[in-house]
Amino acid sequence: MKVRIVSATAAALLALGGLHPPVQGQGFKPARTVEAVVHTGPGGGSDVLARAVALMMEKEKLLPVRMQVVNKPGGNGAVAAAYLAEKKGDHNTIGFFTGVWLNNPLTSAEAKVTLRDLTPVARLVLEPAVIAVKADAPYKSLPDFIAAAKKSPGQLKQSGGSVTSRDNIVRQLLQKSTGAQWAYISFPGGGERIAALLGGHVNMMVIEPAEAGEHIRAGNMRVLAQVADKRLPGFPNVPTLKEAGFDIPAVPQVRGVVAPPAIPKENVAYWEEVFHKLTKTASWQKFLADNQFEDGYQNAAELTKFYDEFTGRMRGILQEAGVKLVR
Amino acid sequence: MKARNADLWSGLALAFLAACIIVQASRWDYAGPDGPGAGFFPLWYGIAMLVLSAVLVASSLLRAQPEAVDWRGAGRAAAISAALAVAVVLFKLAGFAIGFAALAFFIVWAMYRRPWPLAAAVAVGLAGGFYVLFPLLLGVNLP
Amino acid sequence: MDVLSGLMHGFAVALQPANLLWCFVGVVLGTVVGVMPGLGPPATIAMLLPLTFLMNPAGAMIMLAGIYYGAKYGGSTTSILLNVPGESASVVTCLDGYAMARKGRAGAALGIAAIASFVAGTVGVVGLMLVAPPLAKVALAFSAPEYFSLMALGLAMVVLLAGRSMLKALLAMLVGLWIAGIGTDPFSTTSRFTFGRLELLSGIDFVVVAIGVFALGEVLACMESRAEGHALPVPKGLRNLLPTLQDLKDCRFAFVQGSVLGFLIGVLPGAGSTIASFISYGVEKAASRRPEEFGKGAVEGVAAPEGANNSETGGALVPLLTLGIPGSGTTAVLLAALVLWGFKPGPLFISENPNLFWGLVASMYIGNVMLLVLNLPLVPLFAQVLRTPGYVLYPVIIGISIVGVYSVSGSLFDVSLVVAFGVLGYLMRKLDYPAAPLILGLVLGGGMERALRQSLMMSQGDLAILATRPISAAMLGLAALILLVPLFNKLNAWRLQALE
């Protein structure tokens, strides 16, 4: 009996030992498979981005090791952020963050980990958006919609994500600057929001151009304006918010990379370099074009500044929208 | 414990839960600027729960013949539950294989009164089997 | 491209040896994944994505779809044999399936599940093929009020699941609603009932509750007695190893109703196979001549939900392929896969990619046949699992449950939760609280609250919106009718008594 236990343990130890490759040479380089933490389940936005990045890293040989996506869904990013915070000093873990990681700690008491508590590495993309209506709607431009909303306050409806999502932020800013008012209905899933618009249950939505693309091509949707600083290549004839006469900032949806706390500066520089190289590759450019993202690369220092600015602005906007802040 | 008592206690427990729900729900917004708030739904099902559990308590007090609930085996079930809880702690401290082996051993030896070599064999065999099947073959992580 | 020529074309694609191989791999993998509680198609498909880049898109899609509907076949196996729901949709199968196993008819249950799945899966594919685009347009007419009424209809089914005490069933359902509400409120971002714990921010996963209450609860209950020997009677004789002709005859209605309902409910984005299987079970019980048998081992009680959750896969592919809108977790991953491969799912997808679409449809026919051939002969083999002595079987069940739950979220907190729910399940058994309404409340609670709030937002606070929209009103009417069924039965009983 004892022999069995000992040999089983020995076998187990040997198996475990075999899983660790020898440590790499000088300077910082990841020594084993890099864990890329995302806050969505498989198929979600961050998950898809992380997998695409992992594929590109392999194709362009930017990393000496593999990158593996680890899903830590829950709490709108809070679980993933907390997981990263626990991995203090771990060289082989990074995380992909989105705007939700920045906003969530402001409104949710349990989401204690902010981007500042972790180590910002780089900002990668800015996701623009477009304002779309059903193709047979009477609004040909954004001023049309605003005028209609002013005539019947609270009657028109917009579908979107939660009240802290970019969709609602854009609505709050527009409402404040024009004095118009319309209702907002949250649908947790992107598919449901589109279904609500196409089914005629809501009048307007803010939607990412990649999601809208096919519906526009099929003639089901019409775009009124773009939430971007300059016109996207896919929408040369659609005015931006500023061009349409609305002086509000084009609120971006950001995505980037973050690392656990207490990482030496050398490692951060390494990651910055890797991601910088990534953004210069042809596959990245193609990825951006396919998804209609804007290249928003910023290194760690710039990202930190952006973070402070962004959250400061967000606090103001959310407070005006009547959302309770906890931080 | 007769069924009447069982119903009574479970009814009271549920009534207590319902009361907690209602108290919590009243702290949240009943209706926000854009529509019903976080407290809307919980308040209503909390009230429903309170009403129904009150009815349950009342009916159990009024019932003529109680049926017996057989609690004889409960001690064993409680022991297993405790063992499970200990196993979870072991998972955290020592990993799945060890925790599970301990649990399996306990079940076979203490619960079914089989001789301990058999228990140990089963424990190690199963733990090993899980280890081989899941992380190695299927790539699923064990706690 | 009209249907017949499309189908011919599709078979030409699907019957290529490479694609046949991928189909086989997919369905086998799907069955294995379905048997495992916790590990589900979305995670498996996501793990296989990098591999799919090495294959041609048609083959990859065929394989991934195979995993999707294959998992539905596999889910019934552990539900019937061990009362462990392998997949969230298999929970309903546990009710009568496990009861049949307890009576020694495990083989028949497994066989009926396989046959029902085959019939329904095929119906689902036919539906996808024939009515996809027009049905998608109808599905768009569904919005929040209709979803609320659909879920209210589902909840009304509780009266049919009640068993002896309606009161306890309702209370169980309310507790289920409460558990569904634990987490962050999606509209106002307030945290509800989270006790300040981070892990509860996104609520308690359905799998955790289902496995805890059903599987662990059952294990605890079985371990009460020191009786050894086999956990369940081993089926002997052909009558119990495979379904009999009488069984097949009894299930005629279930086959039809499960397939159609499952498909239709699957088409609605956001309504999934769990709701489909509950509603199908409820309808079957309501229409049955011997409703008291349900819950004790009625064959139709296995056939209806199993059929529904299989044809739901065909239905869920409708909004995905015709509109680019994912209707469930698995279709969301499939959507991501299509995007990663460079396709653009949307209204023009089918017309621009006929090879892929028709090849997929044809492969689904083939896949269903493969699954039937694979599963039926294996039934007597699976039934032998019951020979394992209790002291080995129960630890195995516990182990599978823990690994399954852990594989969903990787969190030990969930493992401790599943143990807690196991204790709850045990107590519920002892105190005669039925478990199915709890699960029903849990599954429908979140969606129902969301739909209600969305409806009220749409109507500026006017509840009448639920009654003024035709589809919504119809479903609410149906729900009201169902709620009257027990009353009707009581009246009938009085009438019969008075006549004596």
Coordinates of C-alpha atoms in Angstrom, one line a residue, chain A residues 42-44 47-48 51-52 55 71-76 78-79 82-83 104 107-112 153-157 161-164 183-188 190-192 194-196 198-202 211 214-215 217-220 286-287 290-291 323-324, chain C residues 42-43 46-47 49-50 53 140-147 184 186-191 194-199 201-202 269-270 323-326 329 332-333 336 339-340 342 344-349 352 406 408-411 450 453-455 457-460 469:
Chain A
P42 CA -15.0 33.0 -24.1
G43 CA -16.4 34.9 -27.1
G44 CA -16.6 38.3 -25.3
D47 CA -11.5 37.5 -25.0
V48 CA -11.6 38.0 -28.8
R51 CA -6.9 35.7 -28.7
A52 CA -6.2 37.8 -31.7
L55 CA -2.2 34.8 -32.6
N71 CA -10.9 34.0 -18.5
K72 CA -11.8 35.6 -15.2
P73 CA -15.3 36.9 -15.8
G74 CA -17.4 38.5 -13.2
G75 CA -18.3 41.8 -11.5
N76 CA -17.8 43.8 -14.7
A78 CA -13.7 43.5 -10.8
V79 CA -12.8 39.8 -10.5
A82 CA -8.6 41.5 -8.2
Y83 CA -7.0 38.5 -9.6
N104 CA -16.4 50.2 -12.4
T107 CA -19.6 53.1 -8.9
S108 CA -19.1 49.8 -7.3
A109 CA -18.0 49.4 -3.7
E110 CA -16.7 45.9 -4.1
A111 CA -14.5 46.8 -7.1
K112 CA -11.5 47.9 -5.0
P153 CA -39.4 64.7 -24.4
G154 CA -38.9 61.3 -23.0
Q155 CA -40.8 59.5 -25.8
L156 CA -37.9 58.5 -28.0
K157 CA -35.8 55.6 -26.8
G161 CA -25.5 48.8 -22.2
S162 CA -25.5 49.7 -18.5
V163 CA -25.9 53.2 -17.2
T164 CA -22.2 53.7 -16.9
A183 CA -35.3 57.4 -22.6
Y184 CA -32.5 54.9 -22.2
I185 CA -33.1 51.1 -22.1
S186 CA -30.3 48.8 -21.0
F187 CA -29.8 45.5 -22.7
P188 CA -26.9 43.5 -21.4
G190 CA -25.1 43.5 -27.9
G191 CA -27.3 41.2 -29.9
E192 CA -30.4 42.2 -28.0
I194 CA -29.4 45.5 -32.2
A195 CA -32.6 43.3 -32.2
A196 CA -34.4 46.0 -30.3
L198 CA -34.2 46.5 -35.9
G199 CA -37.5 45.4 -34.4
G200 CA -38.6 48.9 -34.0
H201 CA -38.7 48.8 -30.3
V202 CA -36.2 51.6 -29.8
E211 CA -21.1 45.5 -35.3
E214 CA -23.2 44.2 -42.1
H215 CA -26.6 45.7 -41.2
R217 CA -24.6 47.0 -46.0
A218 CA -27.9 45.1 -46.0
G219 CA -29.7 48.3 -45.9
N220 CA -31.4 47.8 -42.5
K286 CA -5.2 44.6 -40.8
F287 CA -6.8 43.8 -37.4
D290 CA -11.1 44.8 -40.0
N291 CA -12.6 45.8 -36.7
V323 CA -25.4 57.8 -10.7
K324 CA -24.1 57.3 -7.2
Chain C
P42 CA -18.6 27.8 -25.0
A43 CA -15.4 27.1 -23.2
A46 CA -13.0 28.9 -27.3
M47 CA -10.1 26.5 -26.4
L49 CA -10.2 28.3 -31.7
P50 CA -6.4 28.5 -32.4
F53 CA -7.1 28.3 -38.1
L140 CA -37.4 40.7 -34.2
A141 CA -40.9 41.5 -33.2
F142 CA -40.0 40.1 -29.8
S143 CA -38.8 42.6 -27.4
A144 CA -38.8 43.1 -23.6
P145 CA -42.6 42.8 -23.0
E146 CA -42.7 39.6 -25.0
Y147 CA -39.7 38.1 -23.2
T184 CA -24.7 43.6 -9.6
P186 CA -27.2 45.7 -14.6
F187 CA -29.2 48.8 -14.9
S188 CA -28.2 50.8 -11.9
T189 CA -24.9 49.1 -11.0
T190 CA -26.0 48.7 -7.4
S191 CA -24.7 45.5 -5.8
T194 CA -23.4 40.4 -2.2
F195 CA -22.5 40.7 1.5
G196 CA -19.6 42.7 0.3
R197 CA -18.0 39.7 -1.3
L198 CA -16.2 40.3 -4.6
E199 CA -17.0 36.8 -5.9
L201 CA -20.6 40.5 -7.8
S202 CA -21.7 38.7 -10.9
P269 CA -32.2 35.6 -29.0
G270 CA -31.8 35.4 -25.2
L323 CA -28.8 38.5 -38.6
G324 CA -25.4 38.0 -37.0
I325 CA -27.1 38.2 -33.6
P326 CA -26.0 35.5 -31.1
G329 CA -23.5 31.7 -24.9
A332 CA -21.7 34.1 -29.1
V333 CA -18.5 32.1 -29.2
A336 CA -16.5 35.4 -32.5
V339 CA -15.4 37.0 -37.1
L340 CA -11.9 35.8 -36.3
G342 CA -12.7 36.8 -41.5
K344 CA -19.0 39.0 -41.5
P345 CA -22.1 37.5 -40.0
G346 CA -25.1 39.5 -40.8
P347 CA -28.2 39.6 -43.0
L348 CA -26.1 39.0 -46.2
F349 CA -24.2 36.1 -44.7
E352 CA -22.7 35.4 -49.8
Y406 CA -14.2 24.7 -10.8
V408 CA -16.4 27.1 -15.0
S409 CA -14.9 29.9 -13.0
G410 CA -11.7 28.7 -11.5
S411 CA -12.7 29.8 -8.1
R450 CA -34.6 42.6 -16.7
R453 CA -37.8 46.8 -16.2
Q454 CA -37.0 47.2 -19.8
S455 CA -40.7 47.1 -20.6
M457 CA -38.8 51.9 -19.4
M458 CA -40.3 51.5 -22.8
S459 CA -43.7 52.4 -21.7
Q460 CA -42.7 55.2 -19.3
R469 CA -48.9 44.2 -27.4

